[in-house]
């Protein structure tokens, strides 16, 4: 029987879920809810499983840190009076005011939400979400316009764009169908991070794998891409 929790070198304790699987490769993953999942072949001994986890402890710590910084980066918006929201890497305080004409105005460090029903939290949330998504799409499309010519030169077809809120990815590219999906949460991160993800996904239209050619291409266009990737602390 494997322990139900694993203690890391930082003394952090993390729950462990174990399942048996076919094949002969062990797989370890850290979920967004900070649990460790081990899938191991049927005849794996307890010792082998524990040694495997032991050998991955540094990686587990690093992955947990990434999950933490990612959570900070896309902190949940708080849409009360004096709450706060994040746009393009900046924090804004929220002001909700009664108005016959509904509108949202971003000025200085403040987001003012003008609403006919300022006490209705669900409506305020919806109103802000519509605004946020529209602004995000506009921003993402401008970024694509900026970077698409770079890959177009090498024969990439114009991709169709989709926007979604995703848990574990900032963006993805379906190479065969020519579809790029961008995560709405990206609009909470600074512009250079958005641009990096857009360039990254566009580059997949030319190079499928994350190999040297792929990153050389990105580096030529965006020499500081590593800063953005590290800031995003996640997969693209
Ligand atoms: Zn990628």
Coordinates of C-alpha atoms and ligand atoms in Angstrom, one line a residue:
X1 CA 0.0 0.0 0.0
X2 CA 1.3 3.4 -0.9
X3 CA 1.0 6.3 1.5
X4 CA -1.9 8.6 1.0
X5 CA 0.3 11.7 1.3
X6 CA 3.9 12.5 0.2
X7 CA 6.1 14.9 2.1
X8 CA 8.3 17.1 -0.1
X9 CA 11.7 18.5 0.8
X10 CA 10.1 21.9 1.5
X11 CA 8.0 20.0 4.1
X12 CA 4.9 20.6 2.0
X13 CA 2.5 17.6 2.2
X14 CA 0.7 16.6 -0.9
X15 CA -2.1 14.0 -1.4
X16 CA -1.2 11.0 -3.6
X17 CA -3.6 9.1 -5.7
X18 CA -2.5 5.9 -7.2
X19 CA -4.0 3.8 -10.0
X20 CA -2.8 0.8 -11.9
X21 CA -2.6 0.9 -15.7
X22 CA -1.7 -1.1 -18.7
X23 CA 1.6 -0.8 -20.4
X24 CA 5.0 -0.5 -18.7
X25 CA 5.6 3.2 -18.2
X26 CA 5.0 5.0 -14.9
X27 CA 3.3 8.3 -15.1
X28 CA 3.3 11.1 -12.5
X29 CA 1.3 14.3 -12.7
X30 CA 0.5 17.2 -10.5
X31 CA -3.1 18.5 -10.8
X32 CA -4.3 22.1 -10.6
X33 CA -5.8 21.2 -7.2
X34 CA -2.3 20.3 -5.9
X35 CA -2.7 16.6 -5.8
X36 CA -0.2 14.1 -7.1
X37 CA -1.4 11.3 -9.4
X38 CA 0.7 8.2 -10.1
X39 CA -0.3 5.7 -12.7
X40 CA 1.8 2.6 -12.7
X41 CA 1.8 -0.7 -14.5
X42 CA 0.0 -3.6 -12.7
X43 CA 3.1 -5.4 -11.3
X44 CA 4.9 -2.3 -10.0
X45 CA 6.2 -2.9 -6.4
X46 CA 5.6 -0.4 -3.7
X47 CA 9.4 0.2 -3.5
X48 CA 9.7 0.9 -7.2
X49 CA 6.8 3.3 -7.1
X50 CA 8.2 5.2 -4.0
X51 CA 11.6 5.4 -5.5
X52 CA 10.1 6.8 -8.7
X53 CA 8.2 9.5 -6.7
X54 CA 11.4 10.2 -4.7
X55 CA 13.4 10.8 -8.0
X56 CA 10.7 13.3 -9.1
X57 CA 10.5 15.4 -6.0
X58 CA 12.3 18.4 -7.4
X59 CA 10.1 18.3 -10.4
X60 CA 7.0 18.1 -8.2
X61 CA 8.1 21.2 -6.2
X62 CA 8.8 23.1 -9.4
X63 CA 5.4 22.2 -10.8
X64 CA 3.6 23.2 -7.6
X65 CA 5.4 26.6 -7.8
X66 CA 4.2 27.0 -11.3
X67 CA 0.6 26.2 -10.3
X68 CA 0.9 28.8 -7.5
X69 CA 2.2 31.6 -9.8
X70 CA -0.3 30.8 -12.4
X71 CA -3.1 31.1 -9.8
X72 CA -1.7 34.5 -8.8
X73 CA -1.5 35.5 -12.5
X74 CA -5.2 34.8 -13.2
X75 CA -6.6 35.6 -9.8
X76 CA -10.4 35.4 -9.7
X77 CA -12.0 38.7 -10.3
X78 CA -13.8 40.2 -7.4
X79 CA -16.8 42.2 -8.7
X80 CA -18.0 44.0 -5.6
X81 CA -17.7 47.7 -4.8
X82 CA -14.0 48.0 -3.7
X83 CA -13.3 44.6 -5.2
X84 CA -10.7 44.2 -7.9
X85 CA -10.1 42.8 -11.3
X86 CA -7.0 42.2 -13.4
X87 CA -6.5 43.3 -17.0
X88 CA -3.3 43.1 -19.0
X89 CA -1.2 42.4 -15.9
X90 CA -2.6 45.4 -13.9
X91 CA -4.9 45.4 -10.9
X92 CA -7.9 47.7 -11.0
X93 CA -10.3 48.5 -8.2
X94 CA -13.9 48.1 -9.0
X95 CA -16.6 50.7 -8.6
X96 CA -20.2 49.9 -9.2
X97 CA -22.6 52.7 -9.8
X98 CA -26.3 53.1 -10.6
X99 CA -27.0 54.4 -14.1
X100 CA -29.8 54.2 -16.6
X101 CA -27.3 53.6 -19.3
X102 CA -25.2 50.5 -18.7
X103 CA -21.5 50.9 -19.5
X104 CA -18.1 50.0 -18.3
X105 CA -15.3 52.5 -18.2
X106 CA -11.6 51.8 -17.4
X107 CA -9.8 54.9 -16.2
X108 CA -6.7 55.3 -14.1
X109 CA -6.6 52.4 -11.7
X110 CA -10.3 52.0 -11.7
X111 CA -13.0 50.0 -13.5
X112 CA -16.3 51.7 -13.2
X113 CA -19.4 49.5 -13.8
X114 CA -22.5 51.5 -14.5
X115 CA -25.6 49.4 -14.1
X116 CA -29.3 49.6 -13.8
X117 CA -29.2 47.0 -11.1
X118 CA -26.0 47.6 -9.1
X119 CA -27.1 45.2 -6.3
X120 CA -27.5 42.3 -8.7
X121 CA -24.3 40.4 -8.4
X122 CA -25.1 37.9 -11.2
X123 CA -26.0 40.7 -13.6
X124 CA -22.9 42.7 -12.7
X125 CA -20.8 39.6 -13.3
X126 CA -22.4 38.9 -16.6
X127 CA -22.0 42.6 -17.7
X128 CA -18.3 42.6 -16.8
X129 CA -17.8 39.2 -18.5
X130 CA -19.2 40.4 -21.7
X131 CA -17.1 43.5 -21.6
X132 CA -13.9 41.5 -20.7
X133 CA -14.4 38.9 -23.4
X134 CA -15.0 41.5 -26.1
X135 CA -11.9 43.4 -25.1
X136 CA -9.9 40.2 -24.9
X137 CA -11.0 39.1 -28.3
X138 CA -10.2 42.5 -29.8
X139 CA -6.7 42.4 -28.2
X140 CA -6.0 38.8 -29.3
X141 CA -7.1 39.5 -32.9
X142 CA -4.8 42.6 -33.0
X143 CA -1.9 40.5 -31.8
X144 CA -2.6 37.9 -34.4
X145 CA -2.7 40.6 -37.1
X146 CA 0.7 41.8 -35.9
X147 CA 2.3 38.3 -36.0
X148 CA 0.5 36.5 -38.8
X149 CA 2.5 38.1 -41.6
X150 CA 5.7 36.6 -40.1
X151 CA 4.4 33.0 -40.6
X152 CA 2.5 33.8 -43.8
X153 CA 5.8 34.6 -45.5
X154 CA 6.7 30.9 -45.0
X155 CA 3.4 29.6 -46.4
X156 CA 1.2 29.3 -43.3
X157 CA -2.5 29.7 -44.1
X158 CA -4.5 32.2 -42.1
X159 CA -5.9 30.3 -39.0
X160 CA -9.4 30.5 -37.7
X161 CA -9.4 31.8 -34.1
X162 CA -11.4 30.5 -31.2
X163 CA -11.6 31.8 -27.7
X164 CA -12.3 29.8 -24.5
X165 CA -11.6 29.8 -20.8
X166 CA -9.3 26.9 -20.3
X167 CA -7.8 25.4 -17.1
X168 CA -4.4 24.2 -18.0
X169 CA -3.4 25.8 -21.3
X170 CA -2.9 29.4 -22.5
X171 CA -3.5 28.5 -26.1
X172 CA -3.4 25.6 -28.5
X173 CA -3.1 25.0 -32.2
X174 CA -4.8 22.4 -34.3
X175 CA -2.2 22.1 -37.0
X176 CA -4.3 20.0 -39.4
X177 CA -7.5 22.1 -39.1
X178 CA -5.7 25.4 -38.9
X179 CA -7.5 26.4 -35.7
X180 CA -5.9 28.4 -32.9
X181 CA -7.6 28.5 -29.6
X182 CA -6.7 31.3 -27.1
X183 CA -7.5 31.3 -23.4
X184 CA -9.6 34.3 -22.2
X185 CA -7.5 34.3 -19.0
X186 CA -4.6 35.4 -21.1
X187 CA -6.1 38.9 -21.1
X188 CA -5.2 39.1 -17.4
X189 CA -1.5 38.8 -18.3
X190 CA 0.7 41.6 -19.7
X191 CA 0.7 42.3 -23.4
X192 CA 4.1 40.7 -24.1
X193 CA 2.8 37.4 -22.6
X194 CA -0.3 37.5 -24.9
X195 CA 2.0 38.3 -27.9
X196 CA 4.3 35.4 -27.0
X197 CA 1.4 32.9 -26.8
X198 CA 0.0 34.2 -30.1
X199 CA 3.4 33.9 -31.8
X200 CA 3.9 30.5 -30.3
X201 CA 0.6 29.1 -31.6
X202 CA 1.2 30.7 -35.0
X203 CA 4.6 29.1 -35.2
X204 CA 2.9 25.7 -34.8
X205 CA 1.4 26.3 -38.2
X206 CA 5.0 25.9 -39.5
X207 CA 6.5 23.6 -37.0
X208 CA 4.4 21.0 -35.2
X209 CA 6.8 20.0 -32.4
X210 CA 8.6 22.0 -29.8
X211 CA 11.9 21.3 -31.3
X212 CA 15.0 23.5 -32.0
X213 CA 13.7 24.8 -35.3
X214 CA 10.5 25.9 -33.6
X215 CA 12.2 27.9 -30.8
X216 CA 14.8 29.3 -33.2
X217 CA 12.0 30.7 -35.2
X218 CA 10.4 32.3 -32.2
X219 CA 13.7 33.6 -30.9
X220 CA 14.3 35.4 -34.2
X221 CA 11.0 37.3 -33.8
X222 CA 10.9 37.7 -30.1
X223 CA 14.4 37.5 -28.5
X224 CA 13.0 37.8 -25.0
X225 CA 10.4 35.0 -25.4
X226 CA 11.8 33.0 -22.4
X227 CA 10.8 35.8 -20.0
X228 CA 7.2 35.5 -21.2
X229 CA 7.2 31.8 -21.0
X230 CA 8.5 31.8 -17.5
X231 CA 6.0 34.5 -16.5
X232 CA 3.2 32.4 -17.8
X233 CA 4.5 29.3 -16.0
X234 CA 2.4 27.0 -18.0
X235 CA 2.0 25.0 -21.2
X236 CA 1.2 26.4 -24.6
Ligands
LIG1 ZN1 3.2 24.7 -28.3

